[in-house]
């Protein structure tokens, strides 16, 4: 079996840490340097014995963490939530002894009756800006319902509201969204030169001459393909 040179591994980890840092990540790194895992995703019906066998096989490969998608609760006709799927999968991980990161798709999966309690519809949510208080309240209620259920579960080591950062065919259509993103870029980078230093694909090749161009580059409907996976992750 090929082994990774320790010096190269340390250099790679240092580079990744430098590109991906935040107070939350620093707290995670103090607890454990890295997670080594994979995704287990099954969007349709499942047999719990199959889930447990798959998790055991993942653990037997030497991985210590698995990321779950598709565990969002279903909404019953009376507006209550059915958490059976998450209970089953996280319980299986506990029995196998493997860590779990749960992805909740919190921004775009708020169910209809919960939306209605906030005076919203699915169509209205899709057209609205996340800066609106009613939208934020609905998303907070949805994410809290998911997280609170298993927040004290020791095998759950992380939560996410989306999957991998990647270009998607959804543009910055709303002017409020575009203005907010531009303001965030100014706050994060300070000046356009610093933004170019962080985003550039090749040394000495600036991508944006203005904040407006930076918005176009980061907009999946325009130029996000110019930014490779590492640099796109740095937007997040």
Coordinates of C-alpha atoms in Angstrom, one line a residue:
X1 CA 0.0 0.0 0.0
X2 CA 1.3 3.4 -0.9
X3 CA 1.9 5.8 2.0
X4 CA 1.7 9.6 2.1
X5 CA 5.0 11.3 2.8
X6 CA 4.5 13.0 6.3
X7 CA 6.1 16.2 5.2
X8 CA 3.9 16.5 2.1
X9 CA 0.8 15.6 4.3
X10 CA 1.7 18.4 6.8
X11 CA 2.2 20.9 4.0
X12 CA -1.2 19.9 2.5
X13 CA -2.9 20.2 5.8
X14 CA -1.3 23.6 6.5
X15 CA -2.4 24.9 3.1
X16 CA -5.9 23.7 3.6
X17 CA -6.1 25.2 7.1
X18 CA -4.8 28.5 5.7
X19 CA -7.5 28.6 3.1
X20 CA -10.4 27.4 5.3
X21 CA -10.4 29.1 8.7
X22 CA -13.0 30.5 11.0
X23 CA -13.6 30.6 14.8
X24 CA -15.8 27.5 14.6
X25 CA -13.3 25.6 12.5
X26 CA -10.5 26.5 15.0
X27 CA -12.6 25.1 17.8
X28 CA -13.1 21.9 15.9
X29 CA -9.4 21.6 15.2
X30 CA -8.6 22.0 18.9
X31 CA -10.8 19.0 19.5
X32 CA -9.6 16.9 16.6
X33 CA -7.2 17.7 13.8
X34 CA -9.1 16.2 10.9
X35 CA -12.2 14.1 10.1
X36 CA -11.7 11.3 7.7
X37 CA -14.9 10.2 6.1
X38 CA -17.4 9.9 3.3
X39 CA -21.0 10.5 2.4
X40 CA -23.8 8.0 2.8
X41 CA -26.8 9.2 0.8
X42 CA -30.0 7.3 0.0
X43 CA -32.9 9.5 -0.9
X44 CA -35.6 6.8 -1.1
X45 CA -36.9 4.1 1.2
X46 CA -34.3 2.2 3.3
X47 CA -33.9 -0.9 5.4
X48 CA -32.2 -0.1 8.7
X49 CA -30.1 -3.3 8.6
X50 CA -28.7 -2.1 5.3
X51 CA -27.8 1.3 6.7
X52 CA -26.0 -0.3 9.6
X53 CA -24.1 -2.7 7.3
X54 CA -23.0 0.2 5.1
X55 CA -21.8 2.2 8.2
X56 CA -19.9 -0.8 9.5
X57 CA -18.3 -1.3 6.1
X58 CA -17.3 2.4 6.0
X59 CA -15.8 2.1 9.5
X60 CA -14.0 -1.1 8.5
X61 CA -12.3 0.9 5.7
X62 CA -10.6 3.1 8.3
X63 CA -12.9 6.1 8.1
X64 CA -14.2 7.7 11.3
X65 CA -16.9 10.0 10.0
X66 CA -19.9 9.8 7.7
X67 CA -22.0 12.7 6.3
X68 CA -25.7 12.2 6.0
X69 CA -28.0 13.9 3.6
X70 CA -31.7 13.5 3.2
X71 CA -32.6 13.1 6.9
X72 CA -34.9 16.1 7.1
X73 CA -38.1 15.3 9.0
X74 CA -41.4 15.0 7.0
X75 CA -44.3 17.2 7.9
X76 CA -47.5 15.5 9.0
X77 CA -50.9 16.8 8.1
X78 CA -51.3 18.4 11.6
X79 CA -48.0 20.3 11.1
X80 CA -45.9 18.2 13.5
X81 CA -42.7 16.7 12.2
X82 CA -41.8 13.0 11.8
X83 CA -38.1 12.5 12.7
X84 CA -38.0 8.7 12.3
X85 CA -35.5 8.7 9.4
X86 CA -32.9 10.8 11.3
X87 CA -33.5 8.8 14.5
X88 CA -32.9 5.6 12.7
X89 CA -29.7 6.6 10.8
X90 CA -28.1 8.5 13.8
X91 CA -29.0 5.5 16.0
X92 CA -27.3 3.2 13.6
X93 CA -24.2 5.3 13.6
X94 CA -24.2 5.3 17.4
X95 CA -24.3 1.5 17.5
X96 CA -21.6 1.1 14.9
X97 CA -19.5 3.8 16.6
X98 CA -18.9 6.2 13.8
X99 CA -19.2 10.0 13.9
X100 CA -21.9 11.9 11.9
X101 CA -22.1 15.2 10.1
X102 CA -25.8 16.0 9.3
X103 CA -26.7 18.2 6.3
X104 CA -30.1 19.8 6.8
X105 CA -30.7 21.7 3.5
X106 CA -32.0 24.4 5.8
X107 CA -32.5 27.2 3.2
X108 CA -34.7 25.5 0.7
X109 CA -36.6 22.7 2.5
X110 CA -38.9 24.5 4.9
X111 CA -42.2 22.5 4.7
X112 CA -45.5 24.1 3.6
X113 CA -47.4 24.2 6.9
X114 CA -44.4 25.7 8.7
X115 CA -44.1 28.3 6.0
X116 CA -47.8 29.1 6.3
X117 CA -47.3 29.8 10.0
X118 CA -45.0 32.6 9.0
X119 CA -47.3 33.9 6.3
X120 CA -45.2 32.4 3.5
X121 CA -45.7 30.1 0.5
X122 CA -43.1 28.0 -1.3
X123 CA -43.2 30.3 -4.3
X124 CA -42.9 33.3 -2.0
X125 CA -39.8 31.8 -0.3
X126 CA -38.1 31.2 -3.6
X127 CA -38.7 34.8 -4.7
X128 CA -37.7 36.4 -1.4
X129 CA -34.4 37.6 0.0
X130 CA -32.9 35.9 3.0
X131 CA -32.5 39.3 4.6
X132 CA -36.3 39.5 5.2
X133 CA -37.2 38.8 8.9
X134 CA -40.1 36.5 8.0
X135 CA -37.8 34.3 5.9
X136 CA -35.2 34.2 8.6
X137 CA -37.7 33.3 11.2
X138 CA -39.1 30.4 9.1
X139 CA -35.6 29.1 8.4
X140 CA -34.6 29.4 12.1
X141 CA -37.6 27.4 13.1
X142 CA -36.9 24.7 10.6
X143 CA -33.2 24.3 11.4
X144 CA -33.9 24.4 15.2
X145 CA -36.4 21.6 14.8
X146 CA -33.7 19.5 13.1
X147 CA -30.7 20.4 15.3
X148 CA -32.5 20.4 18.7
X149 CA -33.6 16.8 18.1
X150 CA -30.0 15.5 18.2
X151 CA -28.0 18.3 19.6
X152 CA -26.8 16.3 22.6
X153 CA -26.0 13.2 20.6
X154 CA -22.2 12.6 21.1
X155 CA -21.8 11.0 17.7
X156 CA -23.1 14.0 15.9
X157 CA -20.0 16.2 15.4
X158 CA -21.2 18.7 12.9
X159 CA -24.2 20.3 11.2
X160 CA -24.5 21.8 7.7
X161 CA -27.2 23.8 6.0
X162 CA -26.0 23.0 2.4
X163 CA -23.8 20.5 0.7
X164 CA -20.6 21.1 -1.3
X165 CA -20.0 24.7 -2.5
X166 CA -20.2 24.6 -6.2
X167 CA -21.6 26.6 -9.2
X168 CA -25.3 26.3 -9.6
X169 CA -27.7 27.7 -12.2
X170 CA -29.1 30.2 -9.8
X171 CA -28.2 33.8 -10.4
X172 CA -27.9 36.8 -8.1
X173 CA -31.2 38.0 -9.5
X174 CA -32.3 40.2 -6.6
X175 CA -30.6 43.6 -6.4
X176 CA -30.7 43.4 -2.6
X177 CA -28.9 40.1 -2.7
X178 CA -26.3 41.5 -5.1
X179 CA -25.8 44.6 -3.0
X180 CA -25.5 42.5 0.1
X181 CA -22.9 40.2 -1.5
X182 CA -20.9 43.2 -2.7
X183 CA -20.9 44.7 0.8
X184 CA -19.8 41.4 2.3
X185 CA -16.9 41.2 -0.2
X186 CA -15.8 44.7 0.8
X187 CA -16.0 43.8 4.4
X188 CA -14.0 40.5 3.9
X189 CA -11.3 41.7 1.6
X190 CA -11.1 45.5 2.1
X191 CA -9.9 46.3 -1.4
X192 CA -10.1 44.8 -4.8
X193 CA -6.4 43.9 -4.9
X194 CA -6.8 41.7 -1.8
X195 CA -9.8 40.0 -3.4
X196 CA -7.8 39.3 -6.5
X197 CA -4.9 37.9 -4.4
X198 CA -7.3 35.5 -2.8
X199 CA -9.3 34.5 -5.9
X200 CA -6.6 34.4 -8.6
X201 CA -6.1 31.1 -10.4
X202 CA -2.5 32.0 -11.6
X203 CA -0.2 34.5 -9.8
X204 CA -0.3 37.9 -11.4
X205 CA -3.7 37.3 -13.2
X206 CA -6.4 39.4 -11.5
X207 CA -9.9 38.3 -12.1
X208 CA -11.9 41.4 -11.1
X209 CA -11.4 45.1 -11.7
X210 CA -14.3 46.2 -9.5
X211 CA -16.7 44.9 -6.9
X212 CA -19.4 44.6 -9.5
X213 CA -17.2 42.4 -11.7
X214 CA -16.5 40.3 -8.6
X215 CA -20.2 39.7 -8.2
X216 CA -20.4 38.6 -11.8
X217 CA -17.5 36.1 -11.3
X218 CA -19.1 34.6 -8.2
X219 CA -22.5 34.5 -9.8
X220 CA -23.1 30.9 -11.0
X221 CA -25.1 32.1 -14.0
X222 CA -22.0 34.0 -15.3
X223 CA -18.4 33.2 -14.4
X224 CA -18.2 30.9 -11.4
X225 CA -16.7 28.3 -13.6
X226 CA -13.6 30.5 -13.7
X227 CA -12.9 29.7 -10.1
X228 CA -11.7 26.2 -9.3
X229 CA -13.0 24.2 -6.3
X230 CA -10.5 25.4 -3.8
X231 CA -11.1 29.1 -4.6
X232 CA -14.9 28.7 -4.8
X233 CA -14.7 27.2 -1.3
X234 CA -12.9 30.3 -0.2
X235 CA -16.0 32.3 -1.0
X236 CA -17.9 30.5 1.8

